[in-house]
Coordinates of C-alpha atoms and ligand atoms in Angstrom, one line a residue:
Chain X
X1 CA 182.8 114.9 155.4
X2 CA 183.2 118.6 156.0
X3 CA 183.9 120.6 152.9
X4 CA 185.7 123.2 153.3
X5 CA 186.1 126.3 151.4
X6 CA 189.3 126.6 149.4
X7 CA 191.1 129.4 150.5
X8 CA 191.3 131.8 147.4
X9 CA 188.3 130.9 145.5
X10 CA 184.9 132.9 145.8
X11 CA 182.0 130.6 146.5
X12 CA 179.1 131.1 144.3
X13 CA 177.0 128.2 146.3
X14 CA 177.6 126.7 150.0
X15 CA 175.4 125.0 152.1
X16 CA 173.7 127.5 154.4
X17 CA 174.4 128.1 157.7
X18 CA 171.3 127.1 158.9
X19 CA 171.3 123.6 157.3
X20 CA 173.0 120.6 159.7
X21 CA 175.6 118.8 157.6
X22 CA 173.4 115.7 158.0
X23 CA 171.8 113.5 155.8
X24 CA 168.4 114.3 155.0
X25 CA 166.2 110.6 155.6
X26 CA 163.6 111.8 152.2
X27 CA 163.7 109.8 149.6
X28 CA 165.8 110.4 146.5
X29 CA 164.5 113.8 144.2
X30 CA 161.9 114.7 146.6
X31 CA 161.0 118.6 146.9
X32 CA 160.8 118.8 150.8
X33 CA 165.0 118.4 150.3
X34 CA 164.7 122.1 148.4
X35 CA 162.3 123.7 150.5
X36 CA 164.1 122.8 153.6
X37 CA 167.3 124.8 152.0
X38 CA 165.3 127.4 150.5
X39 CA 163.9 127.8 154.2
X40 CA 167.3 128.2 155.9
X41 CA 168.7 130.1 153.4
X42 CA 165.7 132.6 153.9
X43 CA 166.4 132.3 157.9
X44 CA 170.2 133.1 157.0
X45 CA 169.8 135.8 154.7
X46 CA 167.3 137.7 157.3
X47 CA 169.7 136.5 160.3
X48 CA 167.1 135.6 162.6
X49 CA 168.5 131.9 163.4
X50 CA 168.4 132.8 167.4
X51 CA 164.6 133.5 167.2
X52 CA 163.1 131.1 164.5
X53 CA 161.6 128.0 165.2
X54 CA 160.2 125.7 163.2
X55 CA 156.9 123.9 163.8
X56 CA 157.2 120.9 162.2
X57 CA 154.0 118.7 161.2
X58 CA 153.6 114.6 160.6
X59 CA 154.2 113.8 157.2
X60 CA 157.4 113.4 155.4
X61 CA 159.1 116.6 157.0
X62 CA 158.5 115.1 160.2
X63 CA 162.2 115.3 161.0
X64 CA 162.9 118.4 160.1
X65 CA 164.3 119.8 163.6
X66 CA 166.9 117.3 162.9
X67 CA 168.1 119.3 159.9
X68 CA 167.3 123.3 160.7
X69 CA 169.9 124.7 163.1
X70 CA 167.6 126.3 165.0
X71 CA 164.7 126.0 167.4
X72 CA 161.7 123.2 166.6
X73 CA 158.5 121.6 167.3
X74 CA 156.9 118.8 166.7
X75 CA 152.7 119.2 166.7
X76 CA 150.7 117.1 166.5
X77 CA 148.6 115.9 163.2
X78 CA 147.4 119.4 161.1
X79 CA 147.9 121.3 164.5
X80 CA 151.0 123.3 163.7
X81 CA 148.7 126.1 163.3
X82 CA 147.4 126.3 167.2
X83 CA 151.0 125.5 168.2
X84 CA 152.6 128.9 166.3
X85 CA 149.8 131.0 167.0
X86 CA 150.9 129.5 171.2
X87 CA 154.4 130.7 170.4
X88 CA 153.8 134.1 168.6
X89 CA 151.2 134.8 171.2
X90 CA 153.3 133.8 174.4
X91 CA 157.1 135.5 172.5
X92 CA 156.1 137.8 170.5
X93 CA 160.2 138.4 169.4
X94 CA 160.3 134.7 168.2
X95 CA 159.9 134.1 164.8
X96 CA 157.9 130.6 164.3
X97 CA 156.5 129.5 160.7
X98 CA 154.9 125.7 160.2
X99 CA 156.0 123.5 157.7
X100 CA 152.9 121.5 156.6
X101 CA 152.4 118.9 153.9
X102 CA 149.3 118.9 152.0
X103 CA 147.6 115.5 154.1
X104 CA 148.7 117.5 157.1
X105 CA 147.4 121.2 156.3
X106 CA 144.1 120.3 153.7
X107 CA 143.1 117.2 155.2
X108 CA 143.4 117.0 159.3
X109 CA 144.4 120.1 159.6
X110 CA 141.8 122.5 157.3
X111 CA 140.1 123.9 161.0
X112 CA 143.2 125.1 162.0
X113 CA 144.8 126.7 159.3
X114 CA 141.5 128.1 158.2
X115 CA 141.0 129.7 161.8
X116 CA 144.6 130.7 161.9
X117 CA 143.9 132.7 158.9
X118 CA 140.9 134.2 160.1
X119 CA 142.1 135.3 163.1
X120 CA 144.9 137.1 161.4
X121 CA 147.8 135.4 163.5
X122 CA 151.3 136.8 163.0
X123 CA 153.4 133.6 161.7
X124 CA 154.3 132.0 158.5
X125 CA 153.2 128.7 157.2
X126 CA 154.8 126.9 154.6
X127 CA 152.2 124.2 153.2
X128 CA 154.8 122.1 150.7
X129 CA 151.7 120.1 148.2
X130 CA 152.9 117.1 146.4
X131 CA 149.5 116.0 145.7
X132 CA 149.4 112.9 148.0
X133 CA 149.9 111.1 151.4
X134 CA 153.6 110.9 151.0
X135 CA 154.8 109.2 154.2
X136 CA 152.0 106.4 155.0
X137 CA 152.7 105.0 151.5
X138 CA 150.9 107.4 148.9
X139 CA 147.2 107.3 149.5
X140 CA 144.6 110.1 148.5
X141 CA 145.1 113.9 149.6
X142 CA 142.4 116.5 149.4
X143 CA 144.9 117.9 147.1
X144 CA 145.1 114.7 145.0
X145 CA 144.3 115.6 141.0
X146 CA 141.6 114.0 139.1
X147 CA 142.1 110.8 137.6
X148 CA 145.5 110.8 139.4
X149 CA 146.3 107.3 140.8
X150 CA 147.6 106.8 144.6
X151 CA 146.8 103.6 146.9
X152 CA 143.3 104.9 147.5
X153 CA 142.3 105.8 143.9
X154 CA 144.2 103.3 142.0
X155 CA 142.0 103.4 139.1
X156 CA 142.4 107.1 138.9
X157 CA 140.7 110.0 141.4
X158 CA 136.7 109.7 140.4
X159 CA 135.0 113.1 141.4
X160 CA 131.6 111.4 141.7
X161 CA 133.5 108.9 144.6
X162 CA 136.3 111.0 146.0
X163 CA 135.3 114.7 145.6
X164 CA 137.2 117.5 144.0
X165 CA 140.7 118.6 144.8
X166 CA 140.7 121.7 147.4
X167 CA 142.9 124.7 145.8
X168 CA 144.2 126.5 149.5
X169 CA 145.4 129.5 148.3
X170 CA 142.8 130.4 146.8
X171 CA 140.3 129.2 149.5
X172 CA 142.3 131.1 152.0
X173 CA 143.1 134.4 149.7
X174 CA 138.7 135.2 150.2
X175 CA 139.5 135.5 154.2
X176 CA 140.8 138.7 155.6
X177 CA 143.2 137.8 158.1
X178 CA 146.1 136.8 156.2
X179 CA 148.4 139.6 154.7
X180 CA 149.9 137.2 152.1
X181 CA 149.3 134.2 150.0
X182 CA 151.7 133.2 147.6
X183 CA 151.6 129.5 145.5
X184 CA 155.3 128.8 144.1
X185 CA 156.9 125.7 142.7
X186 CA 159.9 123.8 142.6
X187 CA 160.0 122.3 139.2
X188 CA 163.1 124.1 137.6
X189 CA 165.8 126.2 138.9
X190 CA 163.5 129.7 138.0
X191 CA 160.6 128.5 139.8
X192 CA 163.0 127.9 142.8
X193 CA 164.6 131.1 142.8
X194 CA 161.2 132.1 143.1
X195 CA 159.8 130.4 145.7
X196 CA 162.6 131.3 147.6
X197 CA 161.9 135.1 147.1
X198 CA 158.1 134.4 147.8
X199 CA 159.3 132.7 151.4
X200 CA 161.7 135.6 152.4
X201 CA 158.9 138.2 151.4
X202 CA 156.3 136.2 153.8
X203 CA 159.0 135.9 156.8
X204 CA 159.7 140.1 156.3
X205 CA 155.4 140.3 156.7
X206 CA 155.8 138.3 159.9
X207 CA 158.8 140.9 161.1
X208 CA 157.1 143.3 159.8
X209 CA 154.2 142.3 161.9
X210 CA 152.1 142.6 159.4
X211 CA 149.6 139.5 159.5
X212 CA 149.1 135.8 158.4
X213 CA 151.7 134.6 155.6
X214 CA 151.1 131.4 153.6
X215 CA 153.7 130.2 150.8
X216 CA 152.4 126.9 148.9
X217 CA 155.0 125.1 147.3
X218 CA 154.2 122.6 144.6
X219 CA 156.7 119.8 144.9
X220 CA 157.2 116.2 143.6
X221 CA 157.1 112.7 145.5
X222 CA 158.7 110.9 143.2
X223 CA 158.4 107.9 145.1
X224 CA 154.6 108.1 145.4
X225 CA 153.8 109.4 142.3
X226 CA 156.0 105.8 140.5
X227 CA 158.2 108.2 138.8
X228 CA 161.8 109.0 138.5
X229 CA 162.9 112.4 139.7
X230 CA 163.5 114.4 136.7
X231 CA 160.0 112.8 134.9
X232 CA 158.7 113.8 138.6
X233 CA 159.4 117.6 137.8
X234 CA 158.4 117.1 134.5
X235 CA 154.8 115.8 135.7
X236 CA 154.4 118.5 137.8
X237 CA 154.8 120.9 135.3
X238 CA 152.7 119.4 132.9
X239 CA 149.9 118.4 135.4
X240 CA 149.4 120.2 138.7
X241 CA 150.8 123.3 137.6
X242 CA 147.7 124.0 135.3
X243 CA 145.5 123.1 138.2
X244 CA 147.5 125.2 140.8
X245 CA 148.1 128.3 139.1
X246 CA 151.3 130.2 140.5
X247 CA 151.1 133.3 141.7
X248 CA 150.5 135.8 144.3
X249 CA 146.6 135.4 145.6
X250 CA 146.9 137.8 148.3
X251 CA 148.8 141.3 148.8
X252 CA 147.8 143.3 151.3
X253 CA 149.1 147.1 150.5
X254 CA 151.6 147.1 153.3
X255 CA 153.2 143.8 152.1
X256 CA 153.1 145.4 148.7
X257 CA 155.6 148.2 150.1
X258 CA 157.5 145.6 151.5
X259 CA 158.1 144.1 148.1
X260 CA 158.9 147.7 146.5
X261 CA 161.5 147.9 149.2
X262 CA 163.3 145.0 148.1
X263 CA 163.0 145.5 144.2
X264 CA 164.1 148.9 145.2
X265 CA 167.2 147.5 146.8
Chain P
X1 CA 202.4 144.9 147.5
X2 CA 202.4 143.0 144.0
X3 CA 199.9 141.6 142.5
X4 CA 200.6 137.9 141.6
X5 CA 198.2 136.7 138.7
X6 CA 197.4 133.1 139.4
X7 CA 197.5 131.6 135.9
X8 CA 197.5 128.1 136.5
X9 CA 193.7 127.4 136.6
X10 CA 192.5 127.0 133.2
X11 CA 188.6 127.4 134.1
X12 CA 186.7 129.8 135.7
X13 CA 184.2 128.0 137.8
X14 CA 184.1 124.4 139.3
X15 CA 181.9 122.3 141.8
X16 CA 182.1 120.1 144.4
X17 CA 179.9 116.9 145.2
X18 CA 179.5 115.8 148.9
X19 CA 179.3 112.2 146.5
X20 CA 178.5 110.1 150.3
X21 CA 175.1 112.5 150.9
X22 CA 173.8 112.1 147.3
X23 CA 171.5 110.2 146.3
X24 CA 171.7 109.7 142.7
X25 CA 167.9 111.5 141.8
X26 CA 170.0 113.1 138.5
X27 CA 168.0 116.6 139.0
X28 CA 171.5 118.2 138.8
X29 CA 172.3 115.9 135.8
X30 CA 169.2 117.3 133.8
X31 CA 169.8 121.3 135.1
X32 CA 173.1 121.8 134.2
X33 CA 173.1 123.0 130.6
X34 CA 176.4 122.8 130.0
X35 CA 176.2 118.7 130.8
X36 CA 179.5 119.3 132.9
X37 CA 177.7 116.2 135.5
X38 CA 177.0 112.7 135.1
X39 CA 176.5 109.6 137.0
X40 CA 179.7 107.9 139.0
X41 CA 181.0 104.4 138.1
X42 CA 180.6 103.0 142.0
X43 CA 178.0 103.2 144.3
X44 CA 178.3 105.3 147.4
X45 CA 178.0 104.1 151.4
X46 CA 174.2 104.7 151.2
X47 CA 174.0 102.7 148.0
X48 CA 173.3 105.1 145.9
X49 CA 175.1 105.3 142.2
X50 CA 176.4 109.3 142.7
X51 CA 176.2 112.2 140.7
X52 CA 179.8 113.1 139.7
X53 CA 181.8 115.9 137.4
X54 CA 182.7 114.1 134.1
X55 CA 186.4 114.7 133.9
X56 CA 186.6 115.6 130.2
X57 CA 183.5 118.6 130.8
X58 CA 184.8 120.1 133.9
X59 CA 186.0 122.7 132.3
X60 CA 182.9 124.1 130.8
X61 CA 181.4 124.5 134.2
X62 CA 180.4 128.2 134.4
X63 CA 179.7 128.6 137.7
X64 CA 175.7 129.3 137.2
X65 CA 174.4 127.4 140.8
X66 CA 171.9 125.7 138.9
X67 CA 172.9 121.7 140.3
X68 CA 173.1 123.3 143.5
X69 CA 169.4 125.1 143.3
X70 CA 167.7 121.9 142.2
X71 CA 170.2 119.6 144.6
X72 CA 167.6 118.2 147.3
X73 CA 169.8 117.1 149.2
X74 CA 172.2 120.4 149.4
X75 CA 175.5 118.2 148.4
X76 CA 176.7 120.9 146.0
X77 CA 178.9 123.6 146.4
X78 CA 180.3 125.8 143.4
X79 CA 183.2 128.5 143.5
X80 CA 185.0 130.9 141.2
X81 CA 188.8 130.7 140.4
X82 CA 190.1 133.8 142.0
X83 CA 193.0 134.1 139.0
X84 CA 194.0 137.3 140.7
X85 CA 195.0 137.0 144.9
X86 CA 197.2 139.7 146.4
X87 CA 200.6 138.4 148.3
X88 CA 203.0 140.4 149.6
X89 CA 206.4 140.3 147.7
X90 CA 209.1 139.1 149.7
Ligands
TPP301 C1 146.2 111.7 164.1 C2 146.9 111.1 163.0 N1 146.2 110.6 162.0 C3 146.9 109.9 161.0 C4 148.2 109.8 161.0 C5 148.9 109.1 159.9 N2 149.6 110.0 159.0 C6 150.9 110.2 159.1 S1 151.6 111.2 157.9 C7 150.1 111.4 157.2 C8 149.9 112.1 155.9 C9 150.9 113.1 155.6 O1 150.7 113.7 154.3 P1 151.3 115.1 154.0 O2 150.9 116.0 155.1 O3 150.8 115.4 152.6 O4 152.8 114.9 154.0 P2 153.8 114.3 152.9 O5 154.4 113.1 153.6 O6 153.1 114.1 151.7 O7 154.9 115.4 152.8 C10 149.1 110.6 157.9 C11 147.7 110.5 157.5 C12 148.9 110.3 162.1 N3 150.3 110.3 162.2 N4 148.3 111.0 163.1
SF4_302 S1 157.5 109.7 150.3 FE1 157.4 111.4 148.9 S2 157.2 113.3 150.2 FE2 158.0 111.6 151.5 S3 160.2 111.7 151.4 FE3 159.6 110.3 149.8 S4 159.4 111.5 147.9 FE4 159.4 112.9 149.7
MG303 MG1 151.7 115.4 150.8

């Protein structure tokens, strides 16, 4: 069903432009839903639909070219990374960010981004970290908190067996390639206003041509985690948010400006 | 060119649920704070039990976007009342 705008009414909320009318396969309550809105609202807003593309990873977003209306790519396991910096390199007008889970970007993938980074590549990555293998049924992530239970710890995440969780903002934020690094969340309606202002500002430091932008989104897998949605936000909150701090964890003076700009505006 | 003051809307604000997309995860239930949603009565073609406005709050809605910021699955829209639209005067 279309809905359609009634014809004297001011809407306050629509589905954005960028977002097919098509139902989303995630499960019920999970964040990817959000993010993938917050993302097209972001590629709306800045009107750069006809040069973004989206370089989808494997995990639950696996789909997503299905639901942006606009270019996409599916890369292969934690490679999203090589693939954007191939795009940016070869069309240096196109606008390409990944959209990485944490199993995808912390686990297979750590080389790439970490290189990416390094190398100070011009695109945006979106790394969305529910704390777990969401698609293959909900084992251990890098990113996984202690004592946490998935298929692979299921008495609880044991540092002395399975390591220590790997915080990737703040591993990335010592390199000096990337321009920004920003961890937001998606917990309650603040935090998502939020995260949405922390995406537009890293897709301006890609137009800008600044350098390297990274937005981590905390989200929930409600399904994975053997919650219900809301308690799902509500764990989050409680639990990862004290492990994952949010914040900005790297500004580079030029994105700085940026920012002013907008605040300014 | 007279101004015709549309008084027959009583509220201000109102939503609307795509209720076929949803998929009953309540996040709009718990953000609204004004409790104008609540769960529907039948289930939906994706077997899902929808969100849906509760007929006896919908007029407390305020318009504040906050079911459609925490809607994963973007089924939400929300507009104003325009109580004041311009026709010409025959
Ligand atoms: C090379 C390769 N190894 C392993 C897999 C299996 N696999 C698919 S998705 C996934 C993990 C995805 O986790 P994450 O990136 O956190 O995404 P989420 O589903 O949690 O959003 C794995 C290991 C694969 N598809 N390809
Ligand atoms: S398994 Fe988790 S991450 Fe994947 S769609 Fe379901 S809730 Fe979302
Ligand atoms: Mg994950």
């Amino acid at each position: 069903m279309r809905l359609e705008t009634p014809e004297f009414d001011t809407v306050l909320y629509h589905r954005p432009e960028s977002l097919e009318d098509y139902p989303l396969h995630l499960c019920p309550g999970c964040g990817h839903g959000i993010v993938h809105r917050l993302i097209a609202e972001v590629v709306d807003e800045l009107g750069i639909r006809e040069r973004a593309v989206c370089v989808a990873s494997i995990g639950c977003m696996v789909n997503s070219y299905h639901y942006f209306k606009f270019d996409g790519l599916e890369s292969a396991h934690g490679r999203a990374p090589a693939v954007a910096t191939a795009i940016k390199r070869c069309h240096p007008h196109l606008v390409p960010f990944t959209y990485q889970g944490d199993g995808d970007l912390a686990a297979i993938g750590t080389a790439e981004i970490v290189h990416a980074c390094a190398r100070g590549e011009n695109f945006t990555t979106i790394f969305v970290n529910n704390a777990i293998y969401g698609m293959t049924g909900g084992q251990m992530a890098p990113t996984t908190l202690l004592g946490m239970y998935s298929t692979s710890t299921t008495g609880g995440r044991e540092p002395a067996r399975s390591g220590y969780p790997i915080r990737v903002c703040e591993m990335l934020s010592a390199l000096d390639g990337p321009a920004y690094i920003a961890r937001e969340s998606v917990h309650k309606p603040s935090a998502v206003r939020k995260a949405k202002q922390a995406i537009k500002l890293a897709f301006r430091t890609q137009l800008a041509g600044l350098g390297m932008s990274l937005v981590e989104v905390l989200s929930p897998c409600p399904v994975n985690w053997r919650l219900e949605p809301v308690d799902a936000m509500k764990w989050l909150a409680e639990h990862m948010l004290p492990q994952y701090p949010l914040g900005e964890y790297k500004v580079i003076e030029a994105v700085a400006a940026l920012k002013k700009e907008t605040d300014h505006a | 060119m007279v101004t015709l003051v549309v008084a027959a809307y009583p509220k201000t604000s109102y939503i609307v649920i795509d209720e076929e997309k949803c998929k009953g995860c309540h996040l709009c239930i718990a953000a609204c704070p004004n409790g104008v949603i609540g769960q529907a009565s039948h289930i939906n073609r994706m077997g899902y039990i929808p969100a849906t406005v509760i007929r006896e709050k919908a007029e407390e809605c305020t318009g504040c976007t906050v079911c459609a910021i925490m809607c994963p699955d973007t089924v939400i829209s929300v507009y104003r009342h325009d109580r004041v639209s311009t026709h010409s005067a025959p």
